[in-house]
PDB file of C-alpha atoms in Angstrom:
ATOM      1  CA  MET A 149     107.150 108.346 119.139  1.00 96.00           C
ATOM      2  CA  ILE A 150     106.046 107.561 115.588  1.00 97.00           C
ATOM      3  CA  LEU A 151     106.072 103.843 114.751  1.00 98.00           C
ATOM      4  CA  GLY A 152     104.747 104.047 111.217  1.00 97.00           C
ATOM      5  CA  ILE A 153     103.257 106.312 108.572  1.00 98.00           C
ATOM      6  CA  GLY A 154     101.215 105.252 105.559  1.00 97.00           C
ATOM      7  CA  THR A 155      99.250 106.944 102.817  1.00 97.00           C
ATOM      8  CA  ASP A 156      97.201 105.827  99.861  1.00 97.00           C
ATOM      9  CA  LEU A 157      95.299 107.406  96.998  1.00 98.00           C
ATOM     10  CA  ALA A 158      92.332 105.505  95.521  1.00 98.00           C
ATOM     11  CA  ASN A 159      90.372 106.270  92.367  1.00 98.00           C
ATOM     12  CA  ILE A 160      86.659 106.414  93.212  1.00 98.00           C
ATOM     13  CA  ASP A 161      85.641 105.503  89.637  1.00 98.00           C
ATOM     14  CA  ARG A 162      87.856 102.400  89.811  1.00 98.00           C
ATOM     15  CA  ILE A 163      86.201 101.352  93.073  1.00 98.00           C
ATOM     16  CA  GLN A 164      82.760 101.978  91.497  1.00 98.00           C
ATOM     17  CA  GLY A 165      83.737  99.744  88.571  1.00 98.00           C
ATOM     18  CA  THR A 166      84.840  97.017  90.953  1.00 98.00           C
ATOM     19  CA  LEU A 167      81.569  97.319  92.883  1.00 98.00           C
ATOM     20  CA  ASP A 168      79.617  97.116  89.605  1.00 98.00           C
ATOM     21  CA  ARG A 169      81.569  94.088  88.422  1.00 98.00           C
ATOM     22  CA  PHE A 170      81.940  92.063  91.631  1.00 97.00           C
ATOM     23  CA  GLY A 171      79.288  93.517  93.991  1.00 95.00           C
ATOM     24  CA  ASP A 172      78.898  91.605  97.250  1.00 96.00           C
ATOM     25  CA  ARG A 173      81.886  89.380  96.484  1.00 96.00           C
ATOM     26  CA  PHE A 174      84.148  92.445  96.610  1.00 97.00           C
ATOM     27  CA  ARG A 175      82.338  94.096  99.536  1.00 97.00           C
ATOM     28  CA  ASN A 176      82.390  90.954 101.665  1.00 97.00           C
ATOM     29  CA  ARG A 177      86.055  90.209 100.945  1.00 95.00           C
ATOM     30  CA  VAL A 178      87.356  93.678 101.781  1.00 96.00           C
ATOM     31  CA  PHE A 179      84.935  95.470 104.108  1.00 97.00           C
ATOM     32  CA  THR A 180      83.460  94.620 107.502  1.00 97.00           C
ATOM     33  CA  GLU A 181      79.699  94.642 108.022  1.00 96.00           C
ATOM     34  CA  THR A 182      79.994  97.971 109.847  1.00 95.00           C
ATOM     35  CA  GLU A 183      81.911  99.515 106.957  1.00 97.00           C
ATOM     36  CA  GLN A 184      79.363  98.190 104.475  1.00 97.00           C
ATOM     37  CA  ARG A 185      76.424  99.584 106.465  1.00 96.00           C
ATOM     38  CA  LYS A 186      78.101 102.994 106.633  1.00 94.00           C
ATOM     39  CA  ALA A 187      78.849 103.064 102.888  1.00 96.00           C
ATOM     40  CA  GLU A 188      75.400 101.872 101.837  1.00 96.00           C
ATOM     41  CA  ARG A 189      73.762 104.698 103.844  1.00 96.00           C
ATOM     42  CA  ARG A 190      75.783 107.348 102.035  1.00 94.00           C
ATOM     43  CA  ALA A 191      74.814 109.126  98.818  1.00 94.00           C
ATOM     44  CA  ASP A 192      78.392 108.670  97.564  1.00 95.00           C
ATOM     45  CA  THR A 193      78.654 104.944  98.236  1.00 97.00           C
ATOM     46  CA  ALA A 194      81.688 104.416  96.008  1.00 98.00           C
ATOM     47  CA  GLY A 195      83.471 107.400  97.572  1.00 97.00           C
ATOM     48  CA  THR A 196      82.903 106.006 101.045  1.00 97.00           C
ATOM     49  CA  TYR A 197      84.249 102.592 100.015  1.00 98.00           C
ATOM     50  CA  ALA A 198      87.216 104.239  98.249  1.00 98.00           C
ATOM     51  CA  LYS A 199      88.186 106.175 101.390  1.00 98.00           C
ATOM     52  CA  ARG A 200      88.055 103.001 103.467  1.00 98.00           C
ATOM     53  CA  TRP A 201      90.031 101.095 100.817  1.00 97.00           C
ATOM     54  CA  ALA A 202      92.690 103.831 100.940  1.00 98.00           C
ATOM     55  CA  ALA A 203      92.687 103.724 104.759  1.00 98.00           C
ATOM     56  CA  LYS A 204      93.303  99.967 104.785  1.00 96.00           C
ATOM     57  CA  GLU A 205      96.162 100.347 102.288  1.00 95.00           C
ATOM     58  CA  ALA A 206      97.632 103.231 104.324  1.00 96.00           C
ATOM     59  CA  CYS A 207      97.326 101.261 107.566  1.00 96.00           C
ATOM     60  CA  SER A 208      99.064  98.232 106.074  1.00 94.00           C
ATOM     61  CA  LYS A 209     101.916 100.512 104.979  1.00 94.00           C
ATOM     62  CA  ALA A 210     102.127 102.106 108.430  1.00 96.00           C
ATOM     63  CA  LEU A 211     102.339  98.595 109.886  1.00 95.00           C
ATOM     64  CA  GLY A 212     105.379  98.124 107.671  1.00 91.00           C
ATOM     65  CA  THR A 213     104.046  95.289 105.573  1.00 82.00           C
ATOM     66  CA  GLY A 214     101.717  96.459 102.850  1.00 71.00           C
ATOM     67  CA  LEU A 215      99.051  93.887 102.080  1.00 68.00           C
ATOM     68  CA  ARG A 216     101.216  90.821 102.400  1.00 67.00           C
ATOM     69  CA  MET A 217     102.610  88.589 105.126  1.00 63.00           C
ATOM     70  CA  GLY A 218      99.209  87.278 106.204  1.00 64.00           C
ATOM     71  CA  ILE A 219      97.382  90.551 106.695  1.00 74.00           C
ATOM     72  CA  ALA A 220      93.738  90.439 105.633  1.00 87.00           C
ATOM     73  CA  TRP A 221      91.612  93.341 104.443  1.00 92.00           C
ATOM     74  CA  LYS A 222      89.149  92.849 107.285  1.00 94.00           C
ATOM     75  CA  ASP A 223      91.983  92.897 109.856  1.00 95.00           C
ATOM     76  CA  MET A 224      91.749  96.686 109.458  1.00 97.00           C
ATOM     77  CA  ALA A 225      88.410  98.466 109.789  1.00 97.00           C
ATOM     78  CA  VAL A 226      87.364 102.099 109.777  1.00 97.00           C
ATOM     79  CA  SER A 227      84.462 103.386 111.836  1.00 95.00           C
ATOM     80  CA  ASN A 228      83.519 106.847 113.019  1.00 94.00           C
ATOM     81  CA  ILE A 229      83.104 108.199 116.509  1.00 95.00           C
ATOM     82  CA  ARG A 230      80.072 110.326 117.354  1.00 95.00           C
ATOM     83  CA  THR A 231      81.746 113.516 116.107  1.00 96.00           C
ATOM     84  CA  GLY A 232      82.374 111.912 112.708  1.00 93.00           C
ATOM     85  CA  GLN A 233      86.115 111.454 113.213  1.00 96.00           C
ATOM     86  CA  PRO A 234      87.327 108.232 111.595  1.00 97.00           C
ATOM     87  CA  VAL A 235      89.099 105.646 113.737  1.00 97.00           C
ATOM     88  CA  MET A 236      90.992 102.533 112.698  1.00 98.00           C
ATOM     89  CA  HIS A 237      90.495  99.221 114.481  1.00 97.00           C
ATOM     90  CA  VAL A 238      92.851  96.310 113.940  1.00 97.00           C
ATOM     91  CA  THR A 239      92.282  92.627 114.636  1.00 96.00           C
ATOM     92  CA  GLY A 240      93.925  89.360 113.691  1.00 93.00           C
ATOM     93  CA  TRP A 241      97.337  89.555 112.092  1.00 92.00           C
ATOM     94  CA  ALA A 242      97.264  93.377 111.953  1.00 94.00           C
ATOM     95  CA  ALA A 243      96.739  93.526 115.730  1.00 96.00           C
ATOM     96  CA  ASP A 244      99.549  91.016 116.218  1.00 94.00           C
ATOM     97  CA  ARG A 245     101.871  93.113 114.038  1.00 94.00           C
ATOM     98  CA  LEU A 246     100.910  96.285 115.927  1.00 97.00           C
ATOM     99  CA  LYS A 247     101.670  94.622 119.254  1.00 97.00           C
ATOM    100  CA  GLU A 248     105.000  93.341 117.912  1.00 96.00           C
ATOM    101  CA  MET A 249     106.116  96.814 116.802  1.00 96.00           C
ATOM    102  CA  THR A 250     104.999  98.604 119.999  1.00 98.00           C
ATOM    103  CA  PRO A 251     107.849  99.066 122.494  1.00 97.00           C
ATOM    104  CA  PRO A 252     107.426  97.733 126.043  1.00 97.00           C
ATOM    105  CA  GLY A 253     105.789 100.242 128.368  1.00 96.00           C
ATOM    106  CA  HIS A 254     103.937 101.928 125.480  1.00 98.00           C
ATOM    107  CA  GLU A 255     100.491 101.786 123.959  1.00 97.00           C
ATOM    108  CA  ALA A 256      99.891 102.143 120.220  1.00 98.00           C
ATOM    109  CA  ILE A 257      97.483 104.784 118.933  1.00 98.00           C
ATOM    110  CA  ILE A 258      96.393 104.697 115.291  1.00 98.00           C
ATOM    111  CA  HIS A 259      95.521 108.083 113.810  1.00 98.00           C
ATOM    112  CA  VAL A 260      93.648 108.141 110.497  1.00 98.00           C
ATOM    113  CA  THR A 261      92.370 110.919 108.300  1.00 98.00           C
ATOM    114  CA  LEU A 262      90.299 110.562 105.137  1.00 98.00           C
ATOM    115  CA  THR A 263      89.440 112.956 102.334  1.00 97.00           C
ATOM    116  CA  ASP A 264      88.009 112.828  98.856  1.00 97.00           C
ATOM    117  CA  ASP A 265      87.669 115.099  95.859  1.00 96.00           C
ATOM    118  CA  HIS A 266      86.152 113.166  93.000  1.00 96.00           C
ATOM    119  CA  PRO A 267      87.646 111.116  91.425  1.00 98.00           C
ATOM    120  CA  TRP A 268      90.179 110.695  94.246  1.00 98.00           C
ATOM    121  CA  ALA A 269      89.959 109.398  97.802  1.00 98.00           C
ATOM    122  CA  GLN A 270      92.952 109.675 100.085  1.00 98.00           C
ATOM    123  CA  ALA A 271      93.936 108.398 103.508  1.00 98.00           C
ATOM    124  CA  PHE A 272      96.814 109.009 105.893  1.00 98.00           C
ATOM    125  CA  VAL A 273      97.595 106.764 108.841  1.00 98.00           C
ATOM    126  CA  VAL A 274     100.087 107.508 111.596  1.00 98.00           C
ATOM    127  CA  ILE A 275     100.832 104.943 114.286  1.00 98.00           C
ATOM    128  CA  GLU A 276     102.061 106.520 117.502  1.00 98.00           C
ATOM    129  CA  ALA A 277     103.503 104.860 120.604  1.00 98.00           C
ATOM    130  CA  ARG A 278     102.669 106.644 123.854  1.00 97.00           C
ATOM    131  CA  PRO A 279     104.174 105.737 127.207  1.00 96.00           C
ATOM    132  CA  VAL A 280     101.693 103.990 129.457  1.00 94.00           C
ATOM    133  CA  ALA A 281     101.038 106.101 132.530  1.00 83.00           C
ATOM    134  CA  GLU A 282     102.350 104.638 135.742  1.00 72.00           C
ATOM    135  CA  PRO A 283      99.716 104.094 138.411  1.00 67.00           C
ATOM    136  CA  SER A 284      99.868 107.060 140.747  1.00 65.00           C
ATOM    137  CA  GLY A 285      99.488 107.246 144.459  1.00 57.00           C
ATOM    138  CA  GLN A 286     101.190 105.502 147.293  1.00 54.00           C
ATOM    139  CA  PRO A 287      99.368 103.588 150.030  1.00 55.00           C
TER     140      PRO A 287
END
């Protein structure tokens, strides 16, 4: 079952301007160390940050709160698995909210997809609840 859906569109040039103006202050407030390392290795640094910004906004919307009610930017973090697929990790208040909205007997799965076409970066997040498999086998 779908628990939440969120989307966001970020302007890459706006993110670049924020990086130029606030630098590490902005990076350290919004992005985890892992996200920063990933972005700084990329040729399109601002585009990488913009996609992750959009993903955090989309995730907060899928959680049903937006960026309010105690949620922190770093409570949501995007990384990539070996194949390059992005995955969303939640901690802190975001993890608490996810647990609260997940029905008993289910596990929450966060799906995220990112795209960009300069000057835009976009993210979609879908939070799914899957039934937890019952242990099989009888003694």
